[in-house]
Short mmCIF file of C-alpha atoms in Angstrom, two decimals:
data_model
loop_
_atom_site.label_atom_id
_atom_site.label_comp_id
_atom_site.label_asym_id
_atom_site.label_seq_id
_atom_site.Cartn_x
_atom_site.Cartn_y
_atom_site.Cartn_z
CA MET M 1 13.30 0.11 58.70
CA LYS M 2 13.80 1.63 55.27
CA LYS M 3 11.04 3.90 54.02
CA LYS M 4 9.58 2.73 50.72
CA THR M 5 9.58 5.40 48.03
CA LYS M 6 6.62 5.83 45.76
CA ARG M 7 7.17 4.62 42.21
CA ARG M 8 6.84 7.26 39.52
CA ASP M 9 4.29 6.92 36.79
CA ILE M 10 5.60 9.07 33.95
CA VAL M 11 2.49 8.45 31.86
CA ASN M 12 0.23 10.07 34.44
CA ASP M 13 2.71 12.27 36.29
CA GLY M 14 4.60 13.46 33.23
CA VAL M 15 8.31 14.17 33.02
CA THR M 16 10.17 17.28 34.04
CA PRO M 17 11.55 19.57 31.32
CA GLU M 18 15.07 18.39 32.23
CA GLU M 19 14.09 14.73 31.92
CA LEU M 20 12.38 15.42 28.58
CA ALA M 21 15.51 17.17 27.29
CA GLU M 22 17.62 14.20 28.40
CA LEU M 23 15.27 11.75 26.65
CA LYS M 24 15.33 13.81 23.45
CA ALA M 25 19.13 13.88 23.55
CA LEU M 26 19.29 10.11 24.07
CA LEU M 27 16.87 9.51 21.20
CA ASP M 28 18.54 12.15 18.99
CA ILE M 29 15.29 14.08 18.50
CA ASP M 30 15.53 17.49 16.88
CA GLU M 31 14.08 20.24 19.10
CA ASN M 32 12.48 21.94 16.07
CA TYR M 33 10.75 18.78 14.84
CA LYS M 34 7.10 19.26 13.96
CA PRO M 35 4.99 16.22 13.02
CA VAL M 36 3.72 16.26 9.47
CA GLU M 37 -0.03 16.06 9.05
CA ARG M 38 -0.87 13.30 6.58
CA GLU M 39 -3.99 13.12 4.51
CA ASP M 40 -6.00 9.92 4.61
CA LYS M 41 -5.23 7.49 1.80
CA THR M 42 -7.95 6.91 -0.77
CA GLU M 43 -8.86 4.42 -3.47
CA ALA M 44 -7.08 6.74 -5.92
CA ASP M 45 -3.85 6.18 -3.95
CA PHE M 46 -4.37 2.42 -4.22
CA TYR M 47 -4.89 2.61 -8.00
CA HIS M 48 -1.85 4.88 -8.34
CA ALA M 49 0.29 2.41 -6.38
CA LEU M 50 -1.05 -0.48 -8.44
CA GLU M 51 0.17 1.17 -11.64
CA ASN M 52 3.32 2.90 -10.35
CA TRP M 53 4.80 0.85 -7.48
CA GLU M 54 8.49 0.47 -8.30
CA PHE M 55 9.44 -3.02 -9.43
CA ASP M 56 12.58 -3.05 -7.24
CA LYS M 57 10.50 -2.35 -4.12
CA LEU M 58 8.25 -5.38 -4.62
CA PRO M 59 9.03 -8.59 -2.70
CA LYS M 60 11.10 -11.12 -4.68
CA GLN M 61 8.25 -13.59 -5.18
CA VAL M 62 6.09 -10.81 -6.63
CA GLN M 63 8.95 -9.70 -8.88
CA LEU M 64 9.27 -13.25 -10.25
CA HIS M 65 5.51 -13.39 -10.87
CA GLU M 66 5.68 -10.04 -12.70
CA ILE M 67 8.53 -11.35 -14.89
CA MET M 68 6.45 -14.42 -15.72
CA ILE M 69 3.56 -12.19 -16.83
CA GLN M 70 5.80 -9.85 -18.85
CA GLU M 71 7.58 -12.72 -20.60
CA GLY M 72 4.38 -14.68 -21.21
CA ILE M 73 5.53 -17.68 -19.20
CA THR M 74 2.46 -19.91 -18.84
CA GLU M 75 2.04 -23.61 -18.04
CA SER M 76 3.11 -24.60 -21.54
CA HIS M 77 6.38 -22.62 -21.34
CA PRO M 78 9.60 -24.62 -20.69
CA MET M 79 10.60 -22.30 -17.80
CA TYR M 80 7.20 -22.40 -16.07
CA ASP M 81 8.05 -25.17 -13.58
CA GLU M 82 11.39 -23.55 -12.72
CA MET M 83 9.80 -20.14 -12.10
CA ILE M 84 6.98 -21.59 -10.00
CA ALA M 85 9.54 -23.60 -7.98
CA SER M 86 11.53 -20.40 -7.35
CA ILE M 87 8.43 -18.58 -6.14
CA GLN M 88 7.50 -21.55 -3.93
CA ASP M 89 11.02 -21.61 -2.43
CA ILE M 90 10.73 -17.94 -1.45
CA VAL M 91 7.26 -18.47 0.04
CA ASN M 92 8.44 -21.53 1.99
CA TYR M 93 11.44 -19.60 3.30
CA LYS M 94 9.21 -16.75 4.52
CA ILE M 95 6.84 -19.19 6.22
CA ASP M 96 9.79 -20.99 7.88
CA ARG M 97 11.12 -17.62 9.09
CA SER M 98 7.74 -16.74 10.59
CA ILE M 99 7.73 -20.07 12.46
CA GLU M 100 11.28 -19.43 13.73
CA GLN M 101 10.09 -16.06 15.03
CA GLY M 102 7.28 -17.65 17.04
CA GLY M 103 4.48 -17.78 14.47
CA ASP M 104 2.47 -20.86 13.63
CA GLY M 105 3.22 -20.77 9.90
CA ASP M 106 -0.43 -20.21 9.07
CA CYS M 107 -0.02 -17.11 6.95
CA TYR M 108 -0.52 -16.13 3.35
CA ILE M 109 2.45 -14.74 1.42
CA PRO M 110 1.38 -12.44 -1.45
CA VAL M 111 2.49 -13.56 -4.90
CA THR M 112 0.86 -10.97 -7.18
CA ARG M 113 1.16 -7.19 -7.22
CA GLU M 114 -2.53 -6.89 -6.32
CA GLU M 115 -2.19 -9.22 -3.30
CA TYR M 116 0.89 -7.37 -2.08
CA LEU M 117 -0.79 -3.96 -2.30
CA VAL M 118 -3.94 -5.24 -0.61
CA GLU M 119 -1.83 -6.52 2.28
CA PHE M 120 0.10 -3.23 2.39
CA TYR M 121 -3.02 -1.02 2.39
CA MET M 122 -4.81 -3.20 4.95
CA LEU M 123 -2.47 -1.66 7.51
CA GLY M 124 -3.44 1.83 6.36
CA GLU M 125 -7.11 1.01 6.81
CA LEU M 126 -6.43 0.26 10.48
CA PHE M 127 -5.37 3.87 11.01
CA GLN M 128 -8.22 5.68 9.31
CA ASP M 129 -12.00 5.54 9.29
CA LYS M 130 -12.66 5.07 5.60
CA PRO M 131 -11.59 2.19 3.35
CA ILE M 132 -8.65 2.50 0.96
CA ILE M 133 -8.88 -0.79 -0.92
CA PRO M 134 -11.37 -0.62 -3.82
CA GLU M 135 -14.35 -2.96 -3.83
CA GLU M 136 -13.02 -5.11 -6.71
CA TYR M 137 -9.91 -5.98 -4.64
CA ARG M 138 -11.57 -6.38 -1.22
CA HIS M 139 -12.06 -10.14 -1.72
CA LEU M 140 -8.26 -10.50 -1.48
CA ILE M 141 -8.40 -9.35 2.15
CA GLU M 142 -9.76 -12.80 3.07
CA LEU M 143 -6.41 -14.34 2.03
CA PHE M 144 -4.66 -12.55 4.88
CA LYS M 145 -7.12 -13.31 7.69
#
């Protein structure tokens, strides 16, 4: 009868220095790497991002909305329906993709810069104790719940 060997638990037992070196080599981790301490984000960071977030780094539907605002495209403008249809196509595509990836399609896709940044900074709030999103934008959080 074969003797059963005990399974290793590297979380509790740890790894040997040789095994750690092998893992670092496999993951291409620099031996001199030191983690960078990050300061908590603040409301000032949110306001800075609101004013200075690069246009090219915004999602396409938000970019289209920004163009509409800059060009003064409102309901009376001849291109309004076309622009809204383009935004809706992008939103529908993203919802369809989420369903394909196992979601239920019940999600909100941000369309404005403010909505996008609220969604972005909601993640940051999960990792720190104090809020980042200013009070006047906190109502937008409900869109993503």
